[in-house]
Coordinates of C-alpha atoms in Angstrom, one line a residue:
M788 CA -15.2 4.5 26.2
K789 CA -14.9 1.8 23.6
L790 CA -14.9 2.6 19.9
Q791 CA -18.3 0.9 19.3
S792 CA -20.0 2.9 22.1
K793 CA -18.4 6.1 20.8
L794 CA -19.7 5.4 17.3
I795 CA -23.2 4.7 18.5
L796 CA -23.2 7.8 20.7
I797 CA -21.9 10.1 18.0
I798 CA -24.1 8.8 15.2
C799 CA -27.3 8.8 17.3
S800 CA -26.5 12.3 18.6
L801 CA -26.0 13.5 15.0
I802 CA -29.2 11.9 13.8
L803 CA -31.1 13.4 16.9
F804 CA -29.7 16.9 16.2
V805 CA -30.5 16.7 12.5
T806 CA -34.0 15.3 13.1
L807 CA -34.8 18.0 15.7
F808 CA -33.4 20.8 13.5
L809 CA -35.4 19.6 10.5
E810 CA -38.6 19.3 12.6
L811 CA -38.3 22.8 14.1
L812 CA -37.4 24.2 10.7
F813 CA -40.5 22.4 9.1
Q814 CA -42.8 23.7 11.9
H815 CA -41.5 27.2 11.5
M816 CA -41.9 27.1 7.7
L817 CA -45.4 25.6 8.0
S818 CA -46.4 28.2 10.6
V819 CA -45.0 31.1 8.5
T820 CA -46.6 29.8 5.3
L821 CA -50.0 29.3 7.0
K822 CA -49.9 32.8 8.5
E823 CA -49.1 34.2 5.1
Q824 CA -51.8 32.3 3.4
I825 CA -54.4 33.1 6.0
G826 CA -53.4 36.7 6.1
L827 CA -53.8 36.9 2.3
R828 CA -57.2 35.1 2.6
A829 CA -58.3 37.5 5.3
L830 CA -57.2 40.5 3.2
G831 CA -59.1 39.2 0.2
V832 CA -62.3 38.8 2.2
A833 CA -61.8 42.3 3.7
E834 CA -61.3 43.9 0.3
A835 CA -64.4 42.0 -1.1
V836 CA -66.5 43.3 1.9
A837 CA -65.1 46.8 1.6
S838 CA -66.1 47.0 -2.1
S839 CA -69.5 45.5 -1.6
P840 CA -72.4 47.9 -2.5
T841 CA -74.3 46.7 0.5
V842 CA -71.6 48.0 2.8
K843 CA -71.1 51.3 1.0
N844 CA -74.8 52.0 0.9
A845 CA -75.2 51.2 4.5
F846 CA -72.8 54.0 5.4
K847 CA -75.5 56.4 4.0
E848 CA -78.1 55.2 6.4
A849 CA -78.7 56.6 9.9
E850 CA -77.9 53.2 11.5
P851 CA -75.4 51.3 9.2
S852 CA -75.1 48.4 11.5
K853 CA -78.6 47.2 10.7
M854 CA -77.6 46.4 7.1
I855 CA -73.9 45.6 7.7
Q856 CA -74.2 43.2 10.7
P857 CA -76.3 40.5 8.9
Y858 CA -74.1 40.8 5.8
A859 CA -70.9 40.6 7.8
E860 CA -72.1 37.6 9.7
E861 CA -73.1 35.8 6.5
V862 CA -69.6 36.4 5.0
R863 CA -68.0 35.2 8.3
R864 CA -69.8 32.0 8.2
K865 CA -69.2 31.3 4.6
T866 CA -65.4 32.1 4.7
G867 CA -64.8 30.5 8.1
A868 CA -63.2 33.7 9.5
E869 CA -63.2 34.3 13.2
F870 CA -64.6 37.8 12.8
V871 CA -65.7 40.3 10.1
V872 CA -65.8 43.7 11.6
V873 CA -66.8 46.9 9.8
G874 CA -66.0 50.3 11.4
N875 CA -66.1 53.9 10.5
T876 CA -63.2 56.3 10.4
E877 CA -63.3 56.7 14.1
G878 CA -63.0 52.9 14.6
I879 CA -66.5 52.5 15.9
R880 CA -67.8 49.0 15.1
Y881 CA -70.9 48.5 12.8
S882 CA -70.5 44.7 13.0
H883 CA -69.1 42.0 15.3
P884 CA -69.6 38.3 16.1
I885 CA -70.6 39.4 19.5
P886 CA -73.5 41.8 19.0
E887 CA -73.0 43.5 22.3
R888 CA -69.7 44.9 21.1
I889 CA -71.3 46.7 18.2
G890 CA -70.9 50.5 18.6
K891 CA -67.8 50.1 20.6
K892 CA -64.3 51.1 19.5
M893 CA -62.2 48.6 17.6
V894 CA -59.3 47.1 19.5
G895 CA -55.7 46.4 18.3
G896 CA -54.4 49.7 17.3
D897 CA -53.6 48.7 13.7
N898 CA -56.3 50.8 11.8
D899 CA -54.1 53.7 10.7
A900 CA -52.8 52.1 7.5
A901 CA -56.3 51.1 6.4
L902 CA -57.8 54.5 7.3
S903 CA -55.0 56.1 5.2
G904 CA -56.3 54.1 2.2
K905 CA -54.0 51.1 2.2
A906 CA -55.0 47.4 2.5
V907 CA -52.7 45.6 4.9
V908 CA -52.2 42.3 6.7
S909 CA -51.4 42.6 10.4
E910 CA -51.1 40.5 13.6
A911 CA -52.5 42.0 16.7
V912 CA -54.4 41.2 19.9
G913 CA -58.0 42.1 19.6
S914 CA -61.1 41.6 21.8
L915 CA -61.2 37.9 20.8
G916 CA -57.5 37.3 21.3
P917 CA -54.3 37.2 19.1
S918 CA -55.3 37.1 15.4
I919 CA -54.1 37.5 11.8
R920 CA -56.0 40.4 10.3
G921 CA -56.7 41.6 6.8
K922 CA -57.7 45.3 6.8
A923 CA -59.1 47.1 3.8
P924 CA -60.4 50.7 3.5
I925 CA -64.0 51.5 2.4
F926 CA -64.2 54.3 -0.2
D927 CA -67.2 56.4 -1.2
D928 CA -68.1 57.4 -4.7
D929 CA -65.7 60.3 -4.5
G930 CA -62.8 58.0 -3.4
N931 CA -62.8 59.2 0.1
V932 CA -62.2 56.8 3.0
I933 CA -65.4 56.4 4.9
G934 CA -64.5 53.4 7.0
L935 CA -62.6 50.1 7.1
V936 CA -63.2 46.3 7.1
S937 CA -61.2 44.0 9.5
V938 CA -61.3 40.2 8.8
G939 CA -59.4 38.0 11.2
F940 CA -58.4 34.4 12.0
L941 CA -57.3 33.6 15.6
I942 CA -53.7 32.4 16.1
E943 CA -55.0 29.4 18.2
D944 CA -57.0 28.3 15.2
I945 CA -53.7 28.3 13.1
H946 CA -52.0 26.2 15.8
A947 CA -54.9 23.8 15.6
I948 CA -54.4 23.5 11.9
T949 CA -50.6 23.0 12.2
W950 CA -50.7 20.5 15.0
P951 CA -51.6 17.4 12.9
Y952 CA -48.7 18.2 10.6
Q953 CA -46.4 18.7 13.6
W954 CA -47.5 15.4 15.0
R955 CA -46.7 13.7 11.7
V956 CA -43.3 15.3 11.6
L957 CA -42.6 14.3 15.1
M958 CA -43.6 10.7 14.4
T959 CA -41.4 10.8 11.3
G960 CA -38.5 12.1 13.4
I961 CA -39.0 9.3 16.0
V962 CA -38.9 6.7 13.2
A963 CA -35.8 8.3 11.7
L964 CA -34.1 8.4 15.1
T965 CA -35.0 4.8 15.7
L966 CA -33.7 3.7 12.3
G967 CA -30.6 5.8 12.8
A968 CA -29.9 4.2 16.2
I969 CA -30.3 0.7 14.6
G970 CA -28.1 1.8 11.7
S971 CA -25.4 3.2 14.0
I972 CA -25.3 0.0 16.0
A973 CA -24.9 -2.0 12.7
I974 CA -22.2 0.4 11.5
A975 CA -20.3 0.3 14.8
R976 CA -20.4 -3.5 14.8
G977 CA -19.3 -3.6 11.2
V978 CA -16.4 -1.3 11.9
K979 CA -15.4 -3.3 15.0
K980 CA -15.5 -6.5 12.9
A981 CA -13.5 -4.9 10.1
I982 CA -10.7 -3.9 12.6
H983 CA -10.8 -7.3 14.3
G984 CA -12.2 -5.9 17.5
L985 CA -9.3 -3.6 18.1
E986 CA -9.5 -0.2 19.8
P987 CA -8.0 3.0 18.2
K988 CA -5.1 3.0 20.7
Q989 CA -4.4 -0.6 19.8
I990 CA -4.5 0.2 16.1
G991 CA -2.2 3.1 16.6
L992 CA 0.2 1.0 18.6
L993 CA 0.1 -1.8 15.9
Y994 CA 0.8 0.8 13.2
Q995 CA 3.9 2.1 15.1
E996 CA 5.1 -1.4 15.7
K997 CA 4.6 -2.2 12.0
Q998 CA 6.6 0.8 11.0
A999 CA 9.4 -0.1 13.4
I1000 CA 9.4 -3.7 12.1
L1001 CA 9.5 -2.6 8.5
E1002 CA 12.4 -0.2 9.2
A1003 CA 14.3 -2.9 11.1
I1004 CA 13.9 -5.6 8.5
R1005 CA 16.9 -5.7 6.2
E1006 CA 14.9 -7.2 3.3
G1007 CA 13.0 -5.0 1.0
I1008 CA 9.2 -5.4 1.3
V1009 CA 6.6 -4.3 -1.3
A1010 CA 2.9 -5.0 -1.0
I1011 CA 0.2 -4.4 -3.8
N1012 CA -3.5 -4.7 -3.9
A1013 CA -5.6 -6.8 -6.3
D1014 CA -5.3 -4.1 -9.0
G1015 CA -1.5 -4.0 -8.8
M1016 CA -1.2 -0.7 -7.0
I1017 CA 1.5 -0.4 -4.4
T1018 CA 0.1 0.0 -0.9
M1019 CA 3.1 -0.4 1.3
V1020 CA 6.9 -0.2 1.0
N1021 CA 9.7 -0.2 3.5
P1022 CA 12.9 1.8 3.6
T1023 CA 15.1 -1.1 2.4
A1024 CA 12.9 -1.6 -0.7
M1025 CA 13.2 2.1 -1.5
S1026 CA 16.9 1.9 -1.1
I1027 CA 17.2 -1.2 -3.4
L1028 CA 14.8 0.2 -6.0
N1029 CA 16.3 3.7 -5.6
V1030 CA 12.8 5.3 -5.7
P1031 CA 11.4 7.6 -3.0
E1032 CA 8.3 6.5 -1.0
K1033 CA 6.1 9.3 -2.4
E1034 CA 6.8 8.1 -5.9
M1035 CA 5.9 4.5 -5.1
I1036 CA 2.7 4.5 -3.0
G1037 CA -0.3 4.5 -5.2
K1038 CA 1.7 3.7 -8.4
H1039 CA 1.3 0.5 -10.4
I1040 CA 3.9 -2.1 -9.7
F1041 CA 4.9 -2.3 -13.4
D1042 CA 5.7 1.4 -13.3
I1043 CA 8.4 0.7 -10.6
V1044 CA 9.4 -2.9 -11.4
P1045 CA 8.4 -3.7 -15.0
N1046 CA 9.4 -7.4 -14.7
S1047 CA 7.6 -8.0 -11.5
K1048 CA 5.7 -11.3 -11.1
L1049 CA 3.4 -10.2 -8.2
L1050 CA 0.3 -10.0 -10.5
E1051 CA 0.9 -13.6 -11.5
I1052 CA 0.9 -14.5 -7.8
I1053 CA -2.5 -12.8 -7.4
K1054 CA -3.9 -14.8 -10.4
T1055 CA -2.5 -18.2 -9.3
G1056 CA -2.7 -17.7 -5.5
K1057 CA 0.5 -19.7 -5.2
A1058 CA 3.6 -18.5 -3.3
E1059 CA 7.1 -18.5 -4.8
Y1060 CA 10.3 -18.7 -2.8
D1061 CA 13.9 -17.9 -3.4
D1062 CA 13.5 -16.8 -7.0
E1063 CA 16.2 -14.7 -8.6
M1064 CA 15.3 -11.6 -10.7
L1065 CA 17.0 -8.6 -12.0
V1066 CA 15.9 -5.3 -10.5
G1067 CA 17.7 -2.4 -12.2
E1068 CA 21.3 -3.5 -12.2
Q1069 CA 21.0 -5.7 -9.2
I1070 CA 20.2 -9.4 -8.8
V1071 CA 17.9 -10.0 -5.9
I1072 CA 16.6 -13.1 -4.2
T1073 CA 12.8 -12.7 -3.8
N1074 CA 9.9 -14.4 -2.1
R1075 CA 6.3 -13.7 -3.3
I1076 CA 3.3 -14.5 -1.2
P1077 CA -0.4 -13.9 -1.9
I1078 CA -2.5 -12.0 0.6
V1079 CA -5.8 -13.9 1.3
D1080 CA -8.8 -12.6 3.2
K1081 CA -11.0 -14.8 5.5
S1082 CA -13.1 -16.0 2.7
G1083 CA -10.1 -17.3 0.8
V1084 CA -10.1 -14.6 -1.9
V1085 CA -6.7 -13.2 -3.0
I1086 CA -6.8 -9.5 -2.3
G1087 CA -3.2 -8.6 -3.0
A1088 CA 0.4 -9.9 -2.8
V1089 CA 3.6 -9.1 -0.9
S1090 CA 7.2 -9.5 -2.0
T1091 CA 10.3 -9.6 0.1
F1092 CA 13.7 -9.4 -1.6
R1093 CA 17.3 -8.9 -0.8
N1094 CA 20.4 -8.0 -2.8
K1095 CA 22.0 -11.2 -3.9
S1096 CA 25.5 -9.8 -3.3
E1097 CA 24.7 -9.7 0.4
L1098 CA 23.7 -13.3 0.4
Y1099 CA 26.8 -14.1 -1.7
Q1100 CA 28.9 -12.4 0.8
L1101 CA 27.6 -14.6 3.6
T1102 CA 27.7 -17.8 1.6
Q1103 CA 31.2 -17.1 0.2
E1104 CA 32.5 -16.3 3.7
L1105 CA 31.2 -19.7 4.7
A1106 CA 32.6 -21.2 1.5
Q1107 CA 36.0 -19.7 2.1
V1108 CA 36.1 -21.0 5.7
K1109 CA 35.1 -24.4 4.3
S1110 CA 37.7 -24.1 1.6
Y1111 CA 40.4 -23.2 4.1
A1112 CA 39.4 -26.0 6.3
E1113 CA 39.5 -28.5 3.5
A1114 CA 42.9 -27.1 2.4
L1115 CA 44.3 -27.5 5.9
R1116 CA 42.9 -31.0 6.1
A1117 CA 44.3 -31.9 2.7
Q1118 CA 47.7 -30.4 3.6
T1119 CA 47.7 -32.2 7.0
H1120 CA 46.8 -35.5 5.3
E1121 CA 49.4 -35.1 2.6
F1122 CA 52.2 -34.0 4.9
S1123 CA 51.3 -36.8 7.3
N1124 CA 52.0 -39.3 4.6
K1125 CA 55.2 -37.5 3.7
L1126 CA 56.3 -37.5 7.3
Y1127 CA 55.6 -41.2 7.6
L1128 CA 57.7 -41.7 4.4
I1129 CA 60.5 -39.6 5.8
S1130 CA 60.3 -41.4 9.1
G1131 CA 60.6 -44.8 7.4
L1132 CA 63.6 -43.7 5.3
I1133 CA 65.3 -42.5 8.4
Q1134 CA 64.6 -45.8 10.2
L1135 CA 66.1 -47.6 7.2
E1136 CA 69.1 -45.3 7.5
Q1137 CA 68.4 -43.9 3.9
Y1138 CA 69.4 -40.4 5.0
D1139 CA 70.2 -39.1 1.5
E1140 CA 66.8 -40.2 0.1
A1141 CA 65.1 -38.6 3.1
L1142 CA 67.0 -35.3 2.7
E1143 CA 66.3 -35.3 -1.1
L1144 CA 62.5 -35.8 -0.4
I1145 CA 62.4 -33.0 2.2
T1146 CA 64.2 -30.6 -0.2
K1147 CA 62.0 -31.5 -3.1
E1148 CA 58.7 -31.0 -1.2
S1149 CA 59.9 -27.8 0.4
N1150 CA 61.0 -26.4 -2.9
V1151 CA 57.7 -27.3 -4.7
Q1152 CA 55.5 -25.7 -1.9
Q1153 CA 57.7 -22.6 -1.5
N1154 CA 58.0 -22.0 -5.3
F1155 CA 54.2 -22.3 -5.7
I1156 CA 53.5 -19.9 -2.8
R1157 CA 56.2 -17.5 -4.0
F1158 CA 54.8 -17.5 -7.5
I1159 CA 51.3 -16.8 -6.1
M1160 CA 52.5 -14.0 -3.9
T1161 CA 54.3 -12.4 -6.8
E1162 CA 51.9 -12.7 -9.8
I1163 CA 48.6 -13.0 -8.0
P1164 CA 48.9 -10.6 -5.0
D1165 CA 45.2 -10.5 -4.2
P1166 CA 44.9 -12.5 -1.0
I1167 CA 41.4 -13.7 -1.7
I1168 CA 42.2 -15.1 -5.1
G1169 CA 45.7 -16.3 -4.1
G1170 CA 44.3 -18.1 -1.0
L1171 CA 41.7 -19.8 -3.2
L1172 CA 44.3 -21.1 -5.6
I1173 CA 46.6 -22.3 -2.8
G1174 CA 43.6 -24.2 -1.3
K1175 CA 42.8 -25.8 -4.6
F1176 CA 46.5 -26.7 -5.1
N1177 CA 46.5 -28.6 -1.7
R1178 CA 43.2 -30.2 -2.5
A1179 CA 44.5 -31.4 -5.9
N1180 CA 47.6 -32.9 -4.2
E1181 CA 45.3 -34.9 -1.9
L1182 CA 43.3 -36.2 -4.8
K1183 CA 46.5 -37.0 -6.7
I1184 CA 45.7 -34.4 -9.4
T1185 CA 48.5 -32.4 -11.0
F1186 CA 47.4 -28.8 -10.5
D1187 CA 49.4 -26.3 -12.6
I1188 CA 49.2 -22.5 -12.8
H1189 CA 50.7 -21.4 -16.1
R1190 CA 54.0 -19.6 -15.5
E1191 CA 52.9 -16.8 -17.9
S1192 CA 49.9 -16.0 -15.6
S1193 CA 49.6 -12.6 -14.0
F1194 CA 46.7 -11.2 -12.1
K1195 CA 48.0 -8.0 -10.6
D1196 CA 45.7 -5.4 -12.2
V1197 CA 42.4 -6.5 -10.9
P1198 CA 40.2 -3.3 -10.2
K1199 CA 39.0 -3.0 -6.6
K1200 CA 35.4 -2.4 -7.7
I1201 CA 35.2 -6.0 -9.2
N1202 CA 33.5 -8.1 -6.5
R1203 CA 35.9 -10.6 -5.1
D1204 CA 33.1 -12.8 -3.9
S1205 CA 31.9 -13.2 -7.5
L1206 CA 35.5 -13.9 -8.7
V1207 CA 35.8 -16.6 -6.0
T1208 CA 32.5 -18.1 -7.1
I1209 CA 33.5 -18.2 -10.7
I1210 CA 37.1 -19.5 -10.4
G1211 CA 36.4 -21.9 -7.5
N1212 CA 33.4 -23.6 -9.2
V1213 CA 35.1 -23.9 -12.6
I1214 CA 38.2 -25.5 -11.0
D1215 CA 36.1 -27.8 -8.9
N1216 CA 34.2 -29.0 -12.0
A1217 CA 37.6 -29.6 -13.7
M1218 CA 38.9 -31.7 -10.8
E1219 CA 35.7 -33.7 -10.8
S1220 CA 36.0 -34.3 -14.5
V1221 CA 39.6 -35.5 -14.4
L1222 CA 38.8 -37.9 -11.6
Q1223 CA 36.6 -39.7 -14.1
N1224 CA 39.6 -40.3 -16.3
H1225 CA 41.3 -43.6 -15.4
Q1226 CA 43.7 -43.8 -18.3
K1227 CA 45.2 -40.4 -18.9
E1228 CA 47.2 -38.2 -16.6
R1229 CA 45.0 -36.3 -14.2
R1230 CA 45.9 -32.7 -14.8
V1231 CA 44.2 -29.3 -14.3
T1232 CA 45.9 -26.2 -15.7
V1233 CA 44.9 -22.7 -14.9
F1234 CA 45.9 -19.6 -16.8
L1235 CA 45.1 -16.0 -15.6
T1236 CA 45.9 -12.8 -17.3
D1237 CA 45.0 -9.2 -16.8
L1238 CA 46.6 -7.7 -19.9
G1239 CA 44.3 -5.4 -21.9
E1240 CA 40.9 -4.3 -20.9
D1241 CA 39.6 -7.7 -19.7
L1242 CA 40.4 -10.3 -17.1
I1243 CA 40.8 -13.7 -18.8
I1244 CA 40.8 -17.0 -16.9
E1245 CA 41.3 -20.3 -18.6
V1246 CA 40.9 -23.6 -16.9
E1247 CA 41.9 -26.7 -18.9
D1248 CA 41.4 -30.3 -17.7
T1249 CA 42.3 -33.8 -19.1
G1250 CA 38.9 -35.2 -18.3
P1251 CA 36.6 -37.1 -20.7
G1252 CA 35.1 -33.9 -22.1
I1253 CA 31.5 -32.7 -22.4
P1254 CA 29.2 -34.7 -24.7
K1255 CA 27.5 -32.6 -27.4
E1256 CA 24.0 -33.7 -26.3
I1257 CA 24.3 -31.9 -22.9
C1258 CA 26.3 -28.9 -24.0
E1259 CA 23.2 -26.7 -23.9
K1260 CA 22.1 -28.0 -20.4
I1261 CA 25.3 -27.7 -18.3
F1262 CA 24.4 -24.2 -17.2
D1263 CA 20.8 -25.1 -16.2
R1264 CA 20.2 -25.0 -12.5
G1265 CA 20.0 -28.5 -10.9
F1266 CA 21.4 -30.2 -14.0
S1267 CA 24.2 -32.7 -13.3
T1268 CA 25.7 -35.8 -14.8
K1269 CA 26.3 -37.1 -11.3
A1270 CA 23.7 -39.3 -9.7
A1271 CA 24.1 -37.7 -6.2
T1272 CA 21.4 -35.2 -5.1
G1273 CA 22.2 -31.6 -4.4
R1274 CA 24.4 -31.2 -7.5
G1275 CA 24.1 -29.1 -10.6
Y1276 CA 24.4 -25.6 -9.1
G1277 CA 28.1 -24.8 -9.7
L1278 CA 27.9 -23.6 -13.3
D1279 CA 24.5 -21.9 -12.6
L1280 CA 26.2 -19.8 -9.9
V1281 CA 29.1 -19.1 -12.3
K1282 CA 26.7 -17.9 -15.0
K1283 CA 24.8 -15.6 -12.6
A1284 CA 28.0 -14.2 -11.0
L1285 CA 29.3 -13.4 -14.5
G1286 CA 26.0 -11.6 -15.2
T1287 CA 26.7 -9.3 -12.3
L1288 CA 30.2 -8.6 -13.7
N1289 CA 29.1 -8.3 -17.3
G1290 CA 31.3 -11.2 -18.2
Y1291 CA 30.8 -14.3 -20.2
L1292 CA 32.1 -17.9 -20.4
T1293 CA 32.9 -20.2 -23.3
F1294 CA 34.2 -23.8 -23.5
D1295 CA 35.6 -26.2 -26.0
T1296 CA 36.0 -30.0 -25.8
F1297 CA 38.9 -31.6 -27.6
P1298 CA 38.3 -34.7 -29.8
E1299 CA 41.0 -36.7 -27.8
G1300 CA 39.3 -35.6 -24.5
G1301 CA 39.6 -32.7 -22.2
T1302 CA 37.8 -29.4 -21.9
I1303 CA 39.0 -25.8 -21.7
F1304 CA 36.8 -23.1 -20.1
T1305 CA 37.5 -19.5 -21.0
I1306 CA 36.1 -16.7 -18.8
V1307 CA 36.2 -13.1 -19.9
I1308 CA 35.4 -10.3 -17.4
P1309 CA 35.7 -6.6 -18.5
K1310 CA 37.7 -4.5 -16.0
Y1311 CA 35.5 -1.5 -16.5
K1312 CA 31.8 -1.3 -17.5
K1313 CA 31.4 -0.3 -21.1

């Protein structure tokens, strides 16, 4: 059975049960109340008749019924009772609505209490049928019981009184049931519309699928409602934020991420992509998207984010492959030229010059590699510097590593990808700078030292220097003095990578030209 049909059936059944229960309860209460009221009314009439002087005096006569019958019938007509019967202590009637029954014994078997001197209300079957009776004793002047009065109203008369009320209650119940059925249909349709026509099994399956998807996604996901309360979070987000789920769901986003911009997304309704932000001690790349209902109203926002170091790892792996490829290409190109030169010298029979050239090139390459392997044993950093050396040779740039350099004591916990980003981008900027110098020697000098508590990297170039008017802008993302598009990201990446390592960078431009960049990275967090 479909959800809509189930809802209609359940709601209508509930309304029917409640309506019937209330109707029966009302009928019962009405019947009981009427019986109590009519019994008290009958008892009141009976006591009034029992205390009447006419009735008491009649008991002194030889034939009491001659005085009592007319009086009792008058009282019956005026009070609307079904009968007013007066009898002696033996239960012999002195009055009755049916005169033929006068002188006969009273029926019902409920006279004992009255004959013992107590006024009572009883329900019994008399000669006229089931009735509610009020019975009162008749006392003489000495206080002795000389008879009793029985005043009664038939049960069927009570039913006749209650029927109009029962009919009204029944009609009210029918109306309530009809309105309830209409309301249940409206509720069922509203629920179906709210859940997009899905059935409970489908909703359950979607929920399980959603949970599986959230657990499979390697990006952190956090969703909030319009008030900024967290409504959903996946395991990756809990891991990145280092907060258990039970401490996140229902909390305000600022309690978990004080610098979150999700509330701004709710206000503006505009999505933001690939934004960097600091979460705890981690830099994450985050996307923020508003949640909009069918009417176009923003009802919340969702953020996906991923640790930037993971993205760095991927990009740097690609960068390293590209760097190695460029280095091999540069080396191949450079050695091709040297091979052509050696081939020409041999063809010209200049064997001594050819041998001298071969020895020189071999010594330069071997000495450089030997120095790198000895003083900079880290394969990642060493490989980067060898690649930059080959690239500089191709560009006709003198690339020197200061012979006092030493980079042996680099802690393992310092991220090598961040170091590659920092050193590689600063050296690339230096090479691009010296290529603009057409008059001076094109030289880039690198100095690395690990003495003390910091790693220090200096990159000096003989380029034209950095103009004062742009000194404050060179670290801005997208800023570049080159006209080509897609530039201006190198120093921005350097700045952010230094942020993850708690390092900093300074630079100086010499009056005669040239710039020196100094990078300081603490070996251990302070």
